[in-house]
Coordinates of C-alpha atoms and ligand atoms in Angstrom, one line a residue:
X1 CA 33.7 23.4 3.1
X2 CA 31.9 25.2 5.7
X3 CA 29.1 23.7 7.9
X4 CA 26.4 25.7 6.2
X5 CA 23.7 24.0 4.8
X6 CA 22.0 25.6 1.6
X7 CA 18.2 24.8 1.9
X8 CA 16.5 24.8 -1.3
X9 CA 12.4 24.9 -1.5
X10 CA 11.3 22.3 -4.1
X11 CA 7.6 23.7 -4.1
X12 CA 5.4 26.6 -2.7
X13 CA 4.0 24.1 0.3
X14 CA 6.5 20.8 0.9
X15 CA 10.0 19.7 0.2
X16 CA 13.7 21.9 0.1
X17 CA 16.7 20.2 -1.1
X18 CA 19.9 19.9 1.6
X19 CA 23.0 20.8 0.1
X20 CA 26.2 21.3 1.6
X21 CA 26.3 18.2 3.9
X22 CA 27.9 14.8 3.7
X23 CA 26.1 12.4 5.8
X24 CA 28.4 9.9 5.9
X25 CA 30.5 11.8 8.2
X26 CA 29.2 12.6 12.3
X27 CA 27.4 16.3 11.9
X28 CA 27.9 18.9 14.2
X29 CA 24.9 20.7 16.4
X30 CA 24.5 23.2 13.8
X31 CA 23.9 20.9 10.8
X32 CA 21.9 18.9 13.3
X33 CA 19.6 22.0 14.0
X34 CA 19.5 23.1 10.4
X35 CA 18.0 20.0 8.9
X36 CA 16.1 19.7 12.4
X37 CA 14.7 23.4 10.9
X38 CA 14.6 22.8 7.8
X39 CA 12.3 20.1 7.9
X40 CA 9.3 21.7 10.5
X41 CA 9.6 24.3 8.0
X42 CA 9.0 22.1 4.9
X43 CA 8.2 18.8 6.1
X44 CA 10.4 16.9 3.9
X45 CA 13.6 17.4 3.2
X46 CA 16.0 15.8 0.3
X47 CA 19.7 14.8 -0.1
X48 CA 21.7 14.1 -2.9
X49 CA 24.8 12.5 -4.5
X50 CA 25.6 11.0 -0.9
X51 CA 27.0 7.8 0.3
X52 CA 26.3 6.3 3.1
X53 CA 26.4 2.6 4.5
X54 CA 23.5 1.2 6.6
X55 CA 25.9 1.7 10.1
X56 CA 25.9 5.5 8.7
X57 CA 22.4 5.3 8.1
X58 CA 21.5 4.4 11.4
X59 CA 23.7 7.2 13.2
X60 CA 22.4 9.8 11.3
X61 CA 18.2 8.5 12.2
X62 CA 19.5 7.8 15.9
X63 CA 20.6 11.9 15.8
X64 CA 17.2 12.8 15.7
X65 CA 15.9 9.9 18.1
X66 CA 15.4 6.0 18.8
X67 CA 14.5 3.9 15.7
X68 CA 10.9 2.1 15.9
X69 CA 10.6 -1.5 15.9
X70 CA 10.2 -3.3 12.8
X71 CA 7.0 -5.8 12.8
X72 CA 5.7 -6.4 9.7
X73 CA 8.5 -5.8 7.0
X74 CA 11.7 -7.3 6.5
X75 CA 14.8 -5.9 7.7
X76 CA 18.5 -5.1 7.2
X77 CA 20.5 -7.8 8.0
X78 CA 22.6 -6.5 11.3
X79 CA 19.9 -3.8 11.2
X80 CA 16.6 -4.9 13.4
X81 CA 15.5 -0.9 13.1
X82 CA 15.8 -0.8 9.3
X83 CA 13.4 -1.9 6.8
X84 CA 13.9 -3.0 3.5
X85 CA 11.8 -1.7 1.5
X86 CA 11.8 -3.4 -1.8
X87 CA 9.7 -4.5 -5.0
X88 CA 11.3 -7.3 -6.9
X89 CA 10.8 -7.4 -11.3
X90 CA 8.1 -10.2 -10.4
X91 CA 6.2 -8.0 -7.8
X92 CA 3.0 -5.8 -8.7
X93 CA 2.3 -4.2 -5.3
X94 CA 4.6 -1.7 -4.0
X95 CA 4.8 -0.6 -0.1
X96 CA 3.4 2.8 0.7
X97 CA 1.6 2.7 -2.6
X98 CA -1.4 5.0 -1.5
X99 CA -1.4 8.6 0.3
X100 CA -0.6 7.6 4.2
X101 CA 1.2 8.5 7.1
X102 CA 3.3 5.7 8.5
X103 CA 2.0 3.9 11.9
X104 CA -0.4 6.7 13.3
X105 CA -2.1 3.4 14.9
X106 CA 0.1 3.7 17.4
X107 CA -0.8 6.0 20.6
X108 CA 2.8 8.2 19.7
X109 CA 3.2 7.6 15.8
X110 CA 6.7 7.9 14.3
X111 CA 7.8 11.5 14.4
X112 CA 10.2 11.3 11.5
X113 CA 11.8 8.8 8.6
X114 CA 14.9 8.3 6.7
X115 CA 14.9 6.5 3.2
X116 CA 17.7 5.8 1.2
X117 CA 17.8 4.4 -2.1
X118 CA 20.0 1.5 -2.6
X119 CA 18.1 0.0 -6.2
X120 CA 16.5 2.3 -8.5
X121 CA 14.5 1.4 -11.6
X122 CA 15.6 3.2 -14.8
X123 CA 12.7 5.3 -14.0
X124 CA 9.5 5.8 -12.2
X125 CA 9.4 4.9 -8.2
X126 CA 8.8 8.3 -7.7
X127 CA 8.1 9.4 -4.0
X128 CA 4.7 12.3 -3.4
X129 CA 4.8 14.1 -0.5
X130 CA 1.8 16.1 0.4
X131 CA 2.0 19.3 3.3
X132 CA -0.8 18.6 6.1
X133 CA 0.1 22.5 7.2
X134 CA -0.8 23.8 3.7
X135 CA -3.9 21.4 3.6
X136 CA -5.6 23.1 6.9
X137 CA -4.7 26.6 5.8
X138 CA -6.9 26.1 2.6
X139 CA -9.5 25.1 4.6
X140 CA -12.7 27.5 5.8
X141 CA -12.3 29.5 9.0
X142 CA -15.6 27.3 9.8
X143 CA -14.2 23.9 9.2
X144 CA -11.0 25.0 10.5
X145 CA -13.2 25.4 13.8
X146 CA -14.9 22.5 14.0
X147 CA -11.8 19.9 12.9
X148 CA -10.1 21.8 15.8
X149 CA -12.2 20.0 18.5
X150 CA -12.4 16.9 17.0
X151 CA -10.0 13.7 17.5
X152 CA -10.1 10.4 15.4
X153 CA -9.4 6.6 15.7
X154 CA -6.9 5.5 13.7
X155 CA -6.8 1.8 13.1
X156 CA -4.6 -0.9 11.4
X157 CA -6.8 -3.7 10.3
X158 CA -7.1 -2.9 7.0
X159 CA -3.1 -2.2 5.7
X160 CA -1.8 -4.7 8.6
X161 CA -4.4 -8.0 7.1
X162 CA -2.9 -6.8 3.8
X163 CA 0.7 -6.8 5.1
X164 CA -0.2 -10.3 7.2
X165 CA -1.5 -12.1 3.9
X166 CA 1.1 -11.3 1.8
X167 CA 4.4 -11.7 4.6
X168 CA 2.4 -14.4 6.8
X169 CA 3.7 -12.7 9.7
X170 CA 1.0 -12.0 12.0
X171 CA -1.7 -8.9 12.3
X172 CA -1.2 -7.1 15.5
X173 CA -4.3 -5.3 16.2
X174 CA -3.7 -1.8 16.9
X175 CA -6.0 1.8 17.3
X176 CA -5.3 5.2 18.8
X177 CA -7.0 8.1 19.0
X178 CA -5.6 11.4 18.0
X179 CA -6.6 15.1 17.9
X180 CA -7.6 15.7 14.1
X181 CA -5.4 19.0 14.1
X182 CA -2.1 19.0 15.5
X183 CA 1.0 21.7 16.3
X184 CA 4.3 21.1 15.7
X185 CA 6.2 21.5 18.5
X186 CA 8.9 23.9 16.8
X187 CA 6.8 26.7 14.7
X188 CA 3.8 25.9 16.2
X189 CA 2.6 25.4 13.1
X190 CA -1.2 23.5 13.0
X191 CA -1.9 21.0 10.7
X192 CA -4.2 17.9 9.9
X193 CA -3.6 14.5 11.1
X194 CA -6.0 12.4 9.1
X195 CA -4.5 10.2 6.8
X196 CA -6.8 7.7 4.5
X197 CA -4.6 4.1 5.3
X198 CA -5.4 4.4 9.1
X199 CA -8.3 7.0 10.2
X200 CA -11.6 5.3 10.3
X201 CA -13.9 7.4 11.8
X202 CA -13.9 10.3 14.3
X203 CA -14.1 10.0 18.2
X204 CA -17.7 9.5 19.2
X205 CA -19.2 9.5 15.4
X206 CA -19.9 5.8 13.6
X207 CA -18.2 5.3 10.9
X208 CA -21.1 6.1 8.8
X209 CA -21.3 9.6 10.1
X210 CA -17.7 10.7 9.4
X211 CA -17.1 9.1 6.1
X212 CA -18.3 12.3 4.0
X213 CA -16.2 14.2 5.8
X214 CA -12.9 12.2 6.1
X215 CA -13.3 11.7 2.3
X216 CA -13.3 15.3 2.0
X217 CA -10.1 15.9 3.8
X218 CA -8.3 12.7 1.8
X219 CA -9.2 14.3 -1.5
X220 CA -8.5 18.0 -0.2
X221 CA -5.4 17.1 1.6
X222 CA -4.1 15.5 -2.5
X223 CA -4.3 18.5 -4.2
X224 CA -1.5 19.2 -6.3
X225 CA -0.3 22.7 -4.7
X226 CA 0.2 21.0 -1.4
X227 CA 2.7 18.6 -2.4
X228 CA 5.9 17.7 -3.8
X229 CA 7.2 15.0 -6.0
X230 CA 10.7 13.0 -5.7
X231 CA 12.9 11.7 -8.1
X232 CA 15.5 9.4 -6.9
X233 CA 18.7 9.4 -8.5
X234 CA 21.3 7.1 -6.8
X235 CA 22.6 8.8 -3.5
X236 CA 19.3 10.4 -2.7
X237 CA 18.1 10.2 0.8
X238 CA 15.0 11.5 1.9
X239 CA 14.2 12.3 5.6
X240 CA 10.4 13.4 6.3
X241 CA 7.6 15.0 9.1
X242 CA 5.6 12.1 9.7
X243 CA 3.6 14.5 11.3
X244 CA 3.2 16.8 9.1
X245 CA 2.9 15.0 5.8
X246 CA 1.1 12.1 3.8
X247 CA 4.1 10.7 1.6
X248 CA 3.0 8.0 -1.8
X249 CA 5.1 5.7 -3.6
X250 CA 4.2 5.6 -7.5
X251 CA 4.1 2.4 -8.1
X252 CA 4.8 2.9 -12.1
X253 CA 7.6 0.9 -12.8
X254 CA 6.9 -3.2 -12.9
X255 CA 9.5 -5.5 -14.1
X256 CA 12.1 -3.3 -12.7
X257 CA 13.5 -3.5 -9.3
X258 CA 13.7 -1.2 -6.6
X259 CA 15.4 -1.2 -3.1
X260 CA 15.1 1.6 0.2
X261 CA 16.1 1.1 3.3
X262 CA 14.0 3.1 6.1
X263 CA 14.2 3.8 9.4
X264 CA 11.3 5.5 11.2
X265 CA 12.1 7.4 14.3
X266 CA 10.3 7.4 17.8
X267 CA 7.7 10.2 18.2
X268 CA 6.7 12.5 21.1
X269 CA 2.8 12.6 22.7
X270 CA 0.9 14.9 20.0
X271 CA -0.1 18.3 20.9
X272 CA -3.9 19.0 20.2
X273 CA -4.7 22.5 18.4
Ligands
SIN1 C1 7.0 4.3 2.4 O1 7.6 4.4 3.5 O2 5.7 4.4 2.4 C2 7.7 3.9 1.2 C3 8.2 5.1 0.4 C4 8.9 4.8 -0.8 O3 9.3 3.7 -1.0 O4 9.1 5.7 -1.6

């Protein structure tokens, strides 16, 4: 087989299937690079039909840079990096069950995350991905212009008292402030970095003030031609932009179990617009 992967666009805006690659094995820097490419280009990218242990797991995250911490969510046992993501039969709420990005509370949020599916409901569990790149473009020239100067606080008190009632491990308060439209460091690419689970209000406006607004760009930035839609099948792994886009996971599928395991990699400062 050669080392060529085949990159295949799910959707006009977000998502290309990887094939050609068997993560399980060490890749070499041109695979690396490809899926590095791949994914600034389409800001999540998809595997199939692979199998990979958690030791595999980890060396292919650690490729594209240090695993986070884990604070608030289980882990892998032997794994301190990896999460378990998991909803038992019993369980009604899901984790990432709204649009978000994952930890942008943090001054540099996660760049990137790998999820692999370990237990799969019979269906549903479906994973959305919505393109931040393809949200600005839509915008006005005149919006464009003003969400270009503006940065927002992004906060965790409302998902981490959630997370703290339901694990009992303890809320960590946490805010950052971030430029509202970023560039990725690759294509240059601009897109927005608002996301509704964490961004409470923009730098030097109350709360009050930017909630039209911010409500705005959470509906805008859900609109169907922006995103992508995920259906696991066992051996799927999915590996996605934190940067560049909001990911949901359905929660349609009580009384049925369902297992990931997720790392999140360590970002790089943000560049402003
Ligand atoms: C998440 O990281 O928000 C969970 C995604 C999923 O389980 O599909």
């Amino acid at each position: 087989m050669s080392d060529t992967l085949l990159v295949r666009p799910m959707s006009g805006h977000a998502g290309a299937e990887i094939d050609n690659v068997d993560l399980s094995k060490p890749l070499c820097v041109e695979q690396k690079n490809g899926i590095r490419d791949a994914l600034a280009r389409h800001g999540v990218v998809f595997f199939r039909k692979q199998s990979i242990t958690p030791a595999q797991h980890d060396r292919f995250a650690r490729l594209f840079g240090e695993p986070t911490d884990v604070k608030m969510v289980d882990t892998v046992p032997d794994f301190p990096h990896m999460s378990l993501v998991a909803k038992a039969e019993e369980q009604l709420d899901n984790i990432g069950g709204g649009w978000h990005a994952d930890q942008t509370f943090h001054d540099v949020p996660p760049w990137g995350t790998v999820l692999v599916a370990r237990e799969l409901p019979a269906f549903g569990g479906d994973t959305l991905f919505s393109s931040m790149g393809a949200a600005y473009e839509a915008l006005s020239e005149g919006l464009k212009k003003m969400l270009d100067g503006l940065r927002a606080v992004h906060d965790n008190s409302m998902i981490g008292k959630l997370l703290a009632s339901k694990t009992g491990k303890p809320h960590i308060p946490r805010t950052a402030v971030h430029p509202v439209v970023v560039r990725n460091p690759l294509t240059g690419r601009k897109s927005l970095f608002v996301n509704r689970a964490y961004t409470t209000h923009f730098e030097g406006w109350s709360e009050r003030d930017s909630e039209a607004l911010l409500s705005y760009l959470f509906i805008h930035g859900q609109r169907p031609e922006f995103q992508c839609r995920f259906r696991w099948e066992p051996g799927s792994i999915a590996f996605w932009d934190n940067i560049q886009v909001w990911h949901y996971a359905a929660n349609d599928y009580h009384g049925q179990r369902r297992v990931m395991h997720r790392i999140a990699i360590k970002g790089t400062p943000l560049i402003a617009a």
